[in-house]
């Protein structure tokens, strides 16, 4: 029987609608090939939602997302809304939907496409073949731990406090996600912590080690975060899947992303304990090029592939999309952000057409 999925689309602002349009056409094409049926519904978020309703995350959008099998988001934000108070800004909508869906695991792949290897700031021989997945804990750790705040001491001096805290349950659930993902990849998981200094990291290490017993096929290693930051630059190919806490993951996922050199190519996924997950490119709404048909839609399209793989367990459809991306790059199609000599400069729409051609 043909499988049916309801997908909420949140195009958002800036280049969002342009890149989303490409992703939707690609999803339709892949649905035909894989005998899937997608029912798309569109919701408001960010600046677009502020303009229409005064609220960056209308309740209707949250409800729509909750009732769907997966949520595909493009990007939010823009100059127009920059001077609004924080609770009314587009970013509040994004944080709100992540919280509303209970998304505690953030997946950030850093894949170096051979066709774009010269975009990396590192030498070819260092980055060739890099394919890393950073699994970052997203809702705990130092960004949320209590106590937090700026307090006044007895001597009248101010003291800023944040608390890095994790419960066993919080560590176990992110470790489980990471082991599952490592199992679908090359069965290698590196847990990054600072267990030589931090008690919270020691607990992290103990729980991740305990979880490893359930995944005997996965080779688990541990690394201190300072060393991991160095190793990512020195020898990035040694990593497959990395799992780490919120703060360390925030930094390491950006560092790993830079190995690839091109922000227009980076997808991400955020997962909770049940669907829907949220899938979105790493980049923002690029207001400087919005409406000019210059945006690179590939991060959005690769986010749709992540949605199929990690949100809907449709591995074949996900791989077909990734192969199509690889094909158009091999054929020399490039948007301006990844252009290099001898390649063919195309706009967002034309890149979409090339993808559809590759899929057919
Ligand atoms: P940005 O990622 O939007 O843009 C940075 C630079 O990269 C710009 O020069 C832009 O043109 C380019 N770029 C980004 N994506 C591209 C693509 N797909 N194709 C071609 N070029 C691309 O970051 P910014 O300029 O710091 O932020 C712009 C707005 O986006 C702000 O309002 C910010 O708050 C918002 N933002 C949203 C998200 C999100 O929705 N997740 C993330 C980051 C920033």
mmCIF file of C-alpha atoms and ligand atoms in Angstrom:
data_model
loop_
_atom_site.group_PDB
_atom_site.id
_atom_site.type_symbol
_atom_site.label_atom_id
_atom_site.label_comp_id
_atom_site.label_asym_id
_atom_site.label_seq_id
_atom_site.Cartn_x
_atom_site.Cartn_y
_atom_site.Cartn_z
ATOM 1 C CA UNK A 1 0.000 0.000 0.000
ATOM 2 C CA UNK A 2 1.192 3.491 -0.848
ATOM 3 C CA UNK A 3 2.501 5.328 2.226
ATOM 4 C CA UNK A 4 0.996 8.737 2.989
ATOM 5 C CA UNK A 5 2.604 11.494 4.996
ATOM 6 C CA UNK A 6 1.403 14.916 6.075
ATOM 7 C CA UNK A 7 4.184 17.472 5.927
ATOM 8 C CA UNK A 8 3.979 20.968 7.331
ATOM 9 C CA UNK A 9 5.950 23.494 5.312
ATOM 10 C CA UNK A 10 7.182 26.646 7.044
ATOM 11 C CA UNK A 11 8.770 28.765 4.284
ATOM 12 C CA UNK A 12 9.318 31.777 6.573
ATOM 13 C CA UNK A 13 11.145 34.853 5.305
ATOM 14 C CA UNK A 14 13.758 36.129 2.864
ATOM 15 C CA UNK A 15 14.919 33.374 0.515
ATOM 16 C CA UNK A 16 12.750 30.883 2.451
ATOM 17 C CA UNK A 17 9.849 30.705 -0.042
ATOM 18 C CA UNK A 18 12.230 30.401 -3.037
ATOM 19 C CA UNK A 19 14.243 27.493 -1.670
ATOM 20 C CA UNK A 20 11.144 25.820 -0.224
ATOM 21 C CA UNK A 21 9.503 25.830 -3.671
ATOM 22 C CA UNK A 22 12.457 23.864 -5.055
ATOM 23 C CA UNK A 23 12.386 21.364 -2.176
ATOM 24 C CA UNK A 24 8.659 20.750 -2.651
ATOM 25 C CA UNK A 25 9.083 19.998 -6.371
ATOM 26 C CA UNK A 26 11.928 17.627 -5.559
ATOM 27 C CA UNK A 27 9.805 15.876 -2.919
ATOM 28 C CA UNK A 28 6.944 15.505 -5.401
ATOM 29 C CA UNK A 29 9.283 13.971 -7.958
ATOM 30 C CA UNK A 30 10.752 11.542 -5.469
ATOM 31 C CA UNK A 31 7.272 10.614 -4.207
ATOM 32 C CA UNK A 32 6.350 9.480 -7.711
ATOM 33 C CA UNK A 33 9.473 7.356 -7.988
ATOM 34 C CA UNK A 34 9.084 5.743 -4.564
ATOM 35 C CA UNK A 35 5.307 5.376 -4.547
ATOM 36 C CA UNK A 36 4.819 7.760 -1.640
ATOM 37 C CA UNK A 37 2.138 10.371 -1.137
ATOM 38 C CA UNK A 38 2.840 13.691 0.550
ATOM 39 C CA UNK A 39 0.114 15.965 1.713
ATOM 40 C CA UNK A 40 1.636 19.426 2.124
ATOM 41 C CA UNK A 41 0.183 22.104 4.361
ATOM 42 C CA UNK A 42 1.727 25.520 4.818
ATOM 43 C CA UNK A 43 2.080 27.419 8.092
ATOM 44 C CA UNK A 44 3.213 30.900 9.106
ATOM 45 C CA UNK A 45 6.317 31.536 11.185
ATOM 46 C CA UNK A 46 8.814 34.357 11.753
ATOM 47 C CA UNK A 47 8.459 37.713 10.055
ATOM 48 C CA UNK A 48 5.758 36.461 7.690
ATOM 49 C CA UNK A 49 3.680 35.452 10.720
ATOM 50 C CA UNK A 50 4.336 38.774 12.452
ATOM 51 C CA UNK A 51 3.077 40.665 9.402
ATOM 52 C CA UNK A 52 -0.049 38.528 9.129
ATOM 53 C CA UNK A 53 -0.942 38.028 12.803
ATOM 54 C CA UNK A 54 1.377 40.101 15.009
ATOM 55 C CA UNK A 55 2.791 36.871 16.470
ATOM 56 C CA UNK A 56 6.009 35.120 15.259
ATOM 57 C CA UNK A 57 4.509 31.708 16.117
ATOM 58 C CA UNK A 58 0.710 31.604 15.876
ATOM 59 C CA UNK A 59 -0.961 28.794 17.820
ATOM 60 C CA UNK A 60 -2.442 27.551 14.532
ATOM 61 C CA UNK A 61 1.073 26.856 13.245
ATOM 62 C CA UNK A 62 1.993 24.897 16.378
ATOM 63 C CA UNK A 63 -1.164 22.799 16.096
ATOM 64 C CA UNK A 64 -0.589 22.166 12.405
ATOM 65 C CA UNK A 65 2.986 21.012 13.103
ATOM 66 C CA UNK A 66 1.933 18.755 15.978
ATOM 67 C CA UNK A 67 -0.573 16.960 13.772
ATOM 68 C CA UNK A 68 1.871 16.331 10.928
ATOM 69 C CA UNK A 69 4.419 13.578 10.339
ATOM 70 C CA UNK A 70 7.290 16.007 9.751
ATOM 71 C CA UNK A 71 7.990 19.731 9.581
ATOM 72 C CA UNK A 72 10.147 21.265 6.877
ATOM 73 C CA UNK A 73 11.292 24.798 7.685
ATOM 74 C CA UNK A 74 13.251 27.188 5.455
ATOM 75 C CA UNK A 75 14.487 30.277 7.347
ATOM 76 C CA UNK A 76 13.190 33.203 9.329
ATOM 77 C CA UNK A 77 14.241 36.796 9.984
ATOM 78 C CA UNK A 78 15.132 39.967 8.141
ATOM 79 C CA UNK A 79 16.019 43.636 8.556
ATOM 80 C CA UNK A 80 12.374 44.649 8.702
ATOM 81 C CA UNK A 81 11.779 43.004 12.086
ATOM 82 C CA UNK A 82 15.212 43.657 13.658
ATOM 83 C CA UNK A 83 14.050 46.496 15.902
ATOM 84 C CA UNK A 84 11.076 44.678 17.465
ATOM 85 C CA UNK A 85 11.244 43.687 21.149
ATOM 86 C CA UNK A 86 12.701 40.205 21.675
ATOM 87 C CA UNK A 87 9.397 38.387 22.329
ATOM 88 C CA UNK A 88 8.017 39.701 19.036
ATOM 89 C CA UNK A 89 11.035 38.937 16.890
ATOM 90 C CA UNK A 90 11.117 36.196 14.215
ATOM 91 C CA UNK A 91 13.778 34.206 16.168
ATOM 92 C CA UNK A 92 11.303 33.795 19.024
ATOM 93 C CA UNK A 93 9.078 31.872 16.624
ATOM 94 C CA UNK A 94 11.895 29.484 15.781
ATOM 95 C CA UNK A 95 12.853 28.863 19.423
ATOM 96 C CA UNK A 96 9.149 28.478 20.211
ATOM 97 C CA UNK A 97 8.468 25.767 17.643
ATOM 98 C CA UNK A 98 11.572 23.794 18.719
ATOM 99 C CA UNK A 99 10.383 23.935 22.335
ATOM 100 C CA UNK A 100 6.749 23.159 21.465
ATOM 101 C CA UNK A 101 7.789 19.997 19.616
ATOM 102 C CA UNK A 102 10.170 18.879 22.406
ATOM 103 C CA UNK A 103 13.136 18.608 20.044
ATOM 104 C CA UNK A 104 16.122 17.577 22.176
ATOM 105 C CA UNK A 105 18.462 16.166 19.528
ATOM 106 C CA UNK A 106 20.044 18.326 16.870
ATOM 107 C CA UNK A 107 21.695 16.552 13.934
ATOM 108 C CA UNK A 108 24.229 18.525 11.940
ATOM 109 C CA UNK A 109 25.995 16.668 9.139
ATOM 110 C CA UNK A 110 29.218 18.036 7.693
ATOM 111 C CA UNK A 111 29.757 16.347 4.353
ATOM 112 C CA UNK A 112 32.460 17.459 1.971
ATOM 113 C CA UNK A 113 31.187 16.969 -1.569
ATOM 114 C CA UNK A 114 34.140 16.031 -3.809
ATOM 115 C CA UNK A 115 32.871 18.497 -6.432
ATOM 116 C CA UNK A 116 33.107 21.395 -3.923
ATOM 117 C CA UNK A 117 36.303 20.420 -2.184
ATOM 118 C CA UNK A 118 38.062 23.639 -3.131
ATOM 119 C CA UNK A 119 35.467 25.646 -1.175
ATOM 120 C CA UNK A 120 36.934 24.242 2.059
ATOM 121 C CA UNK A 121 39.391 26.488 3.890
ATOM 122 C CA UNK A 122 41.485 23.363 4.597
ATOM 123 C CA UNK A 123 43.769 21.455 2.261
ATOM 124 C CA UNK A 124 42.211 18.920 -0.110
ATOM 125 C CA UNK A 125 44.135 16.003 1.432
ATOM 126 C CA UNK A 126 42.766 16.862 4.892
ATOM 127 C CA UNK A 127 39.080 17.242 3.977
ATOM 128 C CA UNK A 128 38.682 14.751 1.141
ATOM 129 C CA UNK A 129 36.042 12.169 2.123
ATOM 130 C CA UNK A 130 34.919 13.938 5.306
ATOM 131 C CA UNK A 131 31.430 12.815 6.313
ATOM 132 C CA UNK A 132 30.637 13.673 9.937
ATOM 133 C CA UNK A 133 27.365 13.764 11.854
ATOM 134 C CA UNK A 134 27.338 15.905 14.992
ATOM 135 C CA UNK A 135 24.526 14.975 17.392
ATOM 136 C CA UNK A 136 24.051 17.860 19.804
ATOM 137 C CA UNK A 137 21.855 17.810 22.910
ATOM 138 C CA UNK A 138 19.548 20.765 22.437
ATOM 139 C CA UNK A 139 17.333 21.387 25.452
ATOM 140 C CA UNK A 140 19.567 20.851 28.509
ATOM 141 C CA UNK A 141 23.030 21.702 29.776
ATOM 142 C CA UNK A 142 24.421 25.119 30.556
ATOM 143 C CA UNK A 143 21.936 27.090 28.441
ATOM 144 C CA UNK A 144 19.039 25.965 30.623
ATOM 145 C CA UNK A 145 20.511 24.738 33.956
ATOM 146 C CA UNK A 146 19.494 26.414 37.209
ATOM 147 C CA UNK A 147 20.572 28.552 38.962
ATOM 148 C CA UNK A 148 21.265 31.103 36.253
ATOM 149 C CA UNK A 149 21.402 34.872 36.354
ATOM 150 C CA UNK A 150 23.463 37.820 37.572
ATOM 151 C CA UNK A 151 23.369 38.011 41.375
ATOM 152 C CA UNK A 152 24.759 40.510 43.870
ATOM 153 C CA UNK A 153 27.059 39.036 46.525
ATOM 154 C CA UNK A 154 27.201 40.080 50.208
ATOM 155 C CA UNK A 155 30.045 42.457 49.393
ATOM 156 C CA UNK A 156 27.933 44.150 46.706
ATOM 157 C CA UNK A 157 29.887 42.639 43.832
ATOM 158 C CA UNK A 158 27.957 41.239 40.895
ATOM 159 C CA UNK A 159 28.360 37.543 40.043
ATOM 160 C CA UNK A 160 27.169 35.898 36.843
ATOM 161 C CA UNK A 161 26.067 32.273 37.081
ATOM 162 C CA UNK A 162 25.120 29.520 34.661
ATOM 163 C CA UNK A 163 24.863 25.879 35.590
ATOM 164 C CA UNK A 164 25.834 22.944 33.448
ATOM 165 C CA UNK A 165 23.547 20.151 34.540
ATOM 166 C CA UNK A 166 22.279 16.916 33.010
ATOM 167 C CA UNK A 167 20.091 14.212 34.488
ATOM 168 C CA UNK A 168 20.654 10.566 33.664
ATOM 169 C CA UNK A 169 17.442 10.510 31.633
ATOM 170 C CA UNK A 170 18.542 13.505 29.550
ATOM 171 C CA UNK A 171 21.889 11.863 28.779
ATOM 172 C CA UNK A 172 20.331 8.475 28.036
ATOM 173 C CA UNK A 173 17.866 9.792 25.483
ATOM 174 C CA UNK A 174 20.459 11.747 23.482
ATOM 175 C CA UNK A 175 22.920 8.840 23.708
ATOM 176 C CA UNK A 176 20.238 6.506 22.336
ATOM 177 C CA UNK A 177 19.599 8.811 19.356
ATOM 178 C CA UNK A 178 23.341 8.981 18.681
ATOM 179 C CA UNK A 179 23.848 5.195 18.852
ATOM 180 C CA UNK A 180 20.891 4.662 16.522
ATOM 181 C CA UNK A 181 22.320 7.150 14.027
ATOM 182 C CA UNK A 182 25.826 5.691 14.269
ATOM 183 C CA UNK A 183 24.257 2.276 13.576
ATOM 184 C CA UNK A 184 22.757 3.622 10.345
ATOM 185 C CA UNK A 185 26.151 5.065 9.342
ATOM 186 C CA UNK A 186 29.630 3.578 9.866
ATOM 187 C CA UNK A 187 29.120 2.193 13.399
ATOM 188 C CA UNK A 188 31.566 4.655 14.958
ATOM 189 C CA UNK A 189 30.550 7.001 17.771
ATOM 190 C CA UNK A 190 32.765 9.524 19.537
ATOM 191 C CA UNK A 191 31.339 11.051 22.714
ATOM 192 C CA UNK A 192 32.831 14.452 23.459
ATOM 193 C CA UNK A 193 32.981 15.794 27.026
ATOM 194 C CA UNK A 194 35.271 17.410 29.587
ATOM 195 C CA UNK A 195 35.247 14.580 32.113
ATOM 196 C CA UNK A 196 38.752 15.421 33.370
ATOM 197 C CA UNK A 197 37.358 18.648 34.894
ATOM 198 C CA UNK A 198 33.549 18.589 35.009
ATOM 199 C CA UNK A 199 31.442 16.277 37.185
ATOM 200 C CA UNK A 200 28.511 16.633 34.802
ATOM 201 C CA UNK A 201 30.785 15.330 32.046
ATOM 202 C CA UNK A 202 31.798 12.340 34.175
ATOM 203 C CA UNK A 203 28.128 11.401 34.514
ATOM 204 C CA UNK A 204 27.730 11.938 30.760
ATOM 205 C CA UNK A 205 30.674 9.593 30.075
ATOM 206 C CA UNK A 206 29.366 6.928 32.472
ATOM 207 C CA UNK A 207 25.882 6.916 30.955
ATOM 208 C CA UNK A 208 27.087 6.889 27.344
ATOM 209 C CA UNK A 209 29.429 3.992 28.219
ATOM 210 C CA UNK A 210 26.528 2.110 29.819
ATOM 211 C CA UNK A 211 24.332 2.670 26.745
ATOM 212 C CA UNK A 212 27.083 1.171 24.542
ATOM 213 C CA UNK A 213 26.265 -2.299 25.918
ATOM 214 C CA UNK A 214 23.014 -2.219 23.949
ATOM 215 C CA UNK A 215 24.880 -1.417 20.716
ATOM 216 C CA UNK A 216 27.776 -3.904 20.542
ATOM 217 C CA UNK A 217 28.193 -3.240 16.810
ATOM 218 C CA UNK A 218 29.049 0.431 17.458
ATOM 219 C CA UNK A 219 32.635 1.274 18.337
ATOM 220 C CA UNK A 220 32.478 3.931 21.085
ATOM 221 C CA UNK A 221 35.333 6.313 21.890
ATOM 222 C CA UNK A 222 35.510 9.295 24.235
ATOM 223 C CA UNK A 223 37.350 12.551 23.625
ATOM 224 C CA UNK A 224 37.835 15.735 25.633
ATOM 225 C CA UNK A 225 36.279 18.736 23.938
ATOM 226 C CA UNK A 226 39.530 20.709 23.604
ATOM 227 C CA UNK A 227 41.157 17.773 21.827
ATOM 228 C CA UNK A 228 38.044 17.270 19.648
ATOM 229 C CA UNK A 229 38.271 20.914 18.505
ATOM 230 C CA UNK A 230 41.868 20.261 17.399
ATOM 231 C CA UNK A 231 41.241 16.844 15.856
ATOM 232 C CA UNK A 232 38.381 18.201 13.717
ATOM 233 C CA UNK A 233 40.898 20.415 11.938
ATOM 234 C CA UNK A 234 43.919 18.112 12.107
ATOM 235 C CA UNK A 235 42.335 14.852 10.961
ATOM 236 C CA UNK A 236 38.578 15.223 10.450
ATOM 237 C CA UNK A 237 38.222 11.886 8.635
ATOM 238 C CA UNK A 238 38.733 10.018 11.921
ATOM 239 C CA UNK A 239 35.166 11.006 12.929
ATOM 240 C CA UNK A 240 31.891 9.493 11.878
ATOM 241 C CA UNK A 241 29.191 10.289 14.468
ATOM 242 C CA UNK A 242 29.920 12.677 17.361
ATOM 243 C CA UNK A 243 27.590 13.053 20.338
ATOM 244 C CA UNK A 244 27.952 15.918 22.758
ATOM 245 C CA UNK A 245 26.219 18.345 25.096
ATOM 246 C CA UNK A 246 24.472 21.572 24.179
ATOM 247 C CA UNK A 247 27.363 24.015 24.665
ATOM 248 C CA UNK A 248 30.104 21.817 23.196
ATOM 249 C CA UNK A 249 27.812 20.829 20.317
ATOM 250 C CA UNK A 250 26.977 24.434 19.542
ATOM 251 C CA UNK A 251 30.651 25.167 18.970
ATOM 252 C CA UNK A 252 31.773 21.873 17.393
ATOM 253 C CA UNK A 253 28.871 21.688 14.917
ATOM 254 C CA UNK A 254 29.801 25.098 13.532
ATOM 255 C CA UNK A 255 33.456 24.133 13.424
ATOM 256 C CA UNK A 256 32.642 20.900 11.574
ATOM 257 C CA UNK A 257 30.369 22.811 9.184
ATOM 258 C CA UNK A 258 33.211 25.095 8.172
ATOM 259 C CA UNK A 259 35.189 22.088 6.921
ATOM 260 C CA UNK A 260 32.754 22.024 4.005
ATOM 261 C CA UNK A 261 33.218 25.726 3.264
ATOM 262 C CA UNK A 262 29.745 26.527 1.949
ATOM 263 C CA UNK A 263 26.791 27.530 4.099
ATOM 264 C CA UNK A 264 24.319 27.046 1.243
ATOM 265 C CA UNK A 265 24.973 23.278 1.394
ATOM 266 C CA UNK A 266 24.319 22.509 5.075
ATOM 267 C CA UNK A 267 21.126 20.800 6.238
ATOM 268 C CA UNK A 268 20.042 19.945 9.795
ATOM 269 C CA UNK A 269 17.462 17.942 11.694
ATOM 270 C CA UNK A 270 15.993 18.302 15.171
ATOM 271 C CA UNK A 271 14.308 15.283 16.725
ATOM 272 C CA UNK A 272 12.240 14.636 19.836
ATOM 273 C CA UNK A 273 11.125 11.390 21.400
ATOM 274 C CA UNK A 274 8.384 11.050 18.764
ATOM 275 C CA UNK A 275 7.469 12.647 15.396
ATOM 276 C CA UNK A 276 7.254 15.240 14.044
ATOM 277 C CA UNK A 277 10.891 16.209 13.749
ATOM 278 C CA UNK A 278 11.894 19.573 12.324
ATOM 279 C CA UNK A 279 14.195 19.775 9.303
ATOM 280 C CA UNK A 280 15.838 23.001 8.166
ATOM 281 C CA UNK A 281 18.949 24.383 6.499
ATOM 282 C CA UNK A 282 21.655 25.772 8.787
ATOM 283 C CA UNK A 283 21.771 29.119 7.002
ATOM 284 C CA UNK A 284 19.477 32.074 7.657
ATOM 285 C CA UNK A 285 17.027 33.943 5.455
ATOM 286 C CA UNK A 286 19.768 35.728 3.447
ATOM 287 C CA UNK A 287 17.805 38.989 3.091
ATOM 288 C CA UNK A 288 20.639 40.442 0.983
ATOM 289 C CA UNK A 289 19.736 38.130 -1.930
ATOM 290 C CA UNK A 290 16.043 37.486 -1.249
ATOM 291 C CA UNK A 291 13.688 37.677 -4.234
ATOM 292 C CA UNK A 292 16.550 37.713 -6.745
ATOM 293 C CA UNK A 293 16.589 34.020 -7.706
ATOM 294 C CA UNK A 294 20.200 33.795 -6.446
ATOM 295 C CA UNK A 295 19.738 31.507 -3.441
ATOM 296 C CA UNK A 296 21.288 28.075 -3.292
ATOM 297 C CA UNK A 297 18.408 25.653 -2.632
ATOM 298 C CA UNK A 298 20.630 22.621 -1.950
ATOM 299 C CA UNK A 299 20.746 22.931 1.871
ATOM 300 C CA UNK A 300 16.954 23.019 1.828
ATOM 301 C CA UNK A 301 16.771 20.052 -0.524
ATOM 302 C CA UNK A 302 19.260 18.117 1.627
ATOM 303 C CA UNK A 303 17.120 18.982 4.676
ATOM 304 C CA UNK A 304 14.201 17.354 2.860
ATOM 305 C CA UNK A 305 16.421 14.275 2.393
ATOM 306 C CA UNK A 306 17.153 14.278 6.151
ATOM 307 C CA UNK A 307 13.406 14.525 6.753
ATOM 308 C CA UNK A 308 12.872 11.399 4.673
ATOM 309 C CA UNK A 309 15.684 9.458 6.373
ATOM 310 C CA UNK A 310 15.390 10.516 10.030
ATOM 311 C CA UNK A 311 11.784 11.720 10.194
ATOM 312 C CA UNK A 312 9.925 9.253 7.967
ATOM 313 C CA UNK A 313 12.399 6.328 7.744
ATOM 314 C CA UNK A 314 12.254 6.525 3.929
ATOM 315 C CA UNK A 315 15.881 5.701 3.235
ATOM 316 C CA UNK A 316 15.526 5.000 -0.508
ATOM 317 C CA UNK A 317 13.816 8.333 -1.174
ATOM 318 C CA UNK A 318 16.434 10.161 0.926
ATOM 319 C CA UNK A 319 19.293 8.568 -1.005
ATOM 320 C CA UNK A 320 17.666 9.422 -4.341
ATOM 321 C CA UNK A 321 17.623 13.109 -3.392
ATOM 322 C CA UNK A 322 21.240 13.030 -2.222
ATOM 323 C CA UNK A 323 22.276 11.324 -5.452
ATOM 324 C CA UNK A 324 20.457 13.997 -7.472
ATOM 325 C CA UNK A 325 22.364 16.728 -5.581
ATOM 326 C CA UNK A 326 25.618 14.959 -6.307
ATOM 327 C CA UNK A 327 24.673 14.580 -9.980
ATOM 328 C CA UNK A 328 23.907 18.278 -10.543
ATOM 329 C CA UNK A 329 27.184 19.220 -8.860
ATOM 330 C CA UNK A 330 29.052 16.772 -11.098
ATOM 331 C CA UNK A 331 27.283 18.277 -14.112
ATOM 332 C CA UNK A 332 28.790 21.621 -13.105
ATOM 333 C CA UNK A 333 25.652 23.490 -11.987
ATOM 334 C CA UNK A 334 26.533 26.117 -9.371
ATOM 335 C CA UNK A 335 24.664 28.934 -7.682
ATOM 336 C CA UNK A 336 26.732 32.073 -7.054
ATOM 337 C CA UNK A 337 27.729 31.136 -3.481
ATOM 338 C CA UNK A 338 29.510 27.939 -4.634
ATOM 339 C CA UNK A 339 30.582 29.111 -8.100
ATOM 340 C CA UNK A 340 34.046 28.183 -9.316
ATOM 341 C CA UNK A 341 35.822 28.634 -12.672
ATOM 342 C CA UNK A 342 34.614 26.402 -15.501
ATOM 343 C CA UNK A 343 31.241 25.724 -13.864
ATOM 344 C CA UNK A 344 27.797 26.830 -15.013
ATOM 345 C CA UNK A 345 26.229 29.675 -13.000
ATOM 346 C CA UNK A 346 22.520 29.125 -12.369
ATOM 347 C CA UNK A 347 19.818 30.679 -10.217
ATOM 348 C CA UNK A 348 17.678 28.992 -7.607
ATOM 349 C CA UNK A 349 14.957 27.930 -10.059
ATOM 350 C CA UNK A 350 17.379 26.576 -12.628
ATOM 351 C CA UNK A 351 19.134 24.560 -9.947
ATOM 352 C CA UNK A 352 15.710 23.143 -9.104
ATOM 353 C CA UNK A 353 15.119 22.225 -12.757
ATOM 354 C CA UNK A 354 18.512 20.508 -12.914
ATOM 355 C CA UNK A 355 17.591 18.461 -9.832
ATOM 356 C CA UNK A 356 14.281 17.400 -11.377
ATOM 357 C CA UNK A 357 16.114 16.416 -14.529
ATOM 358 C CA UNK A 358 18.597 14.379 -12.495
ATOM 359 C CA UNK A 359 15.733 12.659 -10.701
ATOM 360 C CA UNK A 360 13.978 11.743 -13.909
HETATM 361 P P1 LIG B 1 22.432 34.170 6.619
HETATM 362 O O1 LIG B 1 22.768 32.731 6.753
HETATM 363 O O2 LIG B 1 21.033 34.493 6.280
HETATM 364 O O3 LIG B 1 23.383 34.841 5.528
HETATM 365 C C1 LIG B 1 24.808 34.897 5.642
HETATM 366 C C2 LIG B 1 25.422 35.046 4.243
HETATM 367 O O4 LIG B 1 25.304 33.798 3.555
HETATM 368 C C3 LIG B 1 24.680 36.085 3.376
HETATM 369 O O5 LIG B 1 25.631 36.746 2.571
HETATM 370 C C4 LIG B 1 23.766 35.256 2.516
HETATM 371 O O6 LIG B 1 23.461 35.834 1.275
HETATM 372 C C5 LIG B 1 24.543 33.956 2.354
HETATM 373 N N1 LIG B 1 23.638 32.816 2.240
HETATM 374 C C6 LIG B 1 22.939 32.215 3.247
HETATM 375 N N2 LIG B 1 22.205 31.219 2.760
HETATM 376 C C7 LIG B 1 22.405 31.178 1.436
HETATM 377 C C8 LIG B 1 21.907 30.361 0.377
HETATM 378 N N3 LIG B 1 21.048 29.369 0.580
HETATM 379 N N4 LIG B 1 22.339 30.621 -0.871
HETATM 380 C C9 LIG B 1 23.216 31.591 -1.118
HETATM 381 N N5 LIG B 1 23.744 32.393 -0.171
HETATM 382 C C10 LIG B 1 23.336 32.195 1.105
HETATM 383 O O7 LIG B 1 22.843 34.861 8.010
HETATM 384 P P2 LIG B 1 22.665 36.376 8.483
HETATM 385 O O8 LIG B 1 22.894 37.303 7.336
HETATM 386 O O9 LIG B 1 23.490 36.487 9.690
HETATM 387 O O10 LIG B 1 21.157 36.477 8.925
HETATM 388 C C11 LIG B 1 20.100 36.948 8.093
HETATM 389 C C12 LIG B 1 18.782 36.744 8.813
HETATM 390 O O11 LIG B 1 18.576 35.340 8.998
HETATM 391 C C13 LIG B 1 18.731 37.355 10.207
HETATM 392 O O12 LIG B 1 17.462 37.917 10.403
HETATM 393 C C14 LIG B 1 18.969 36.187 11.133
HETATM 394 O O13 LIG B 1 18.369 36.384 12.380
HETATM 395 C C15 LIG B 1 18.298 35.092 10.368
HETATM 396 N N6 LIG B 1 18.810 33.729 10.666
HETATM 397 C C16 LIG B 1 17.859 32.743 10.662
HETATM 398 C C17 LIG B 1 18.271 31.437 10.862
HETATM 399 C C18 LIG B 1 17.220 30.378 10.790
HETATM 400 O O14 LIG B 1 16.140 30.610 10.266
HETATM 401 N N7 LIG B 1 17.504 29.189 11.272
HETATM 402 C C19 LIG B 1 19.618 31.129 11.067
HETATM 403 C C20 LIG B 1 20.558 32.155 11.021
HETATM 404 C C21 LIG B 1 20.121 33.477 10.813
#
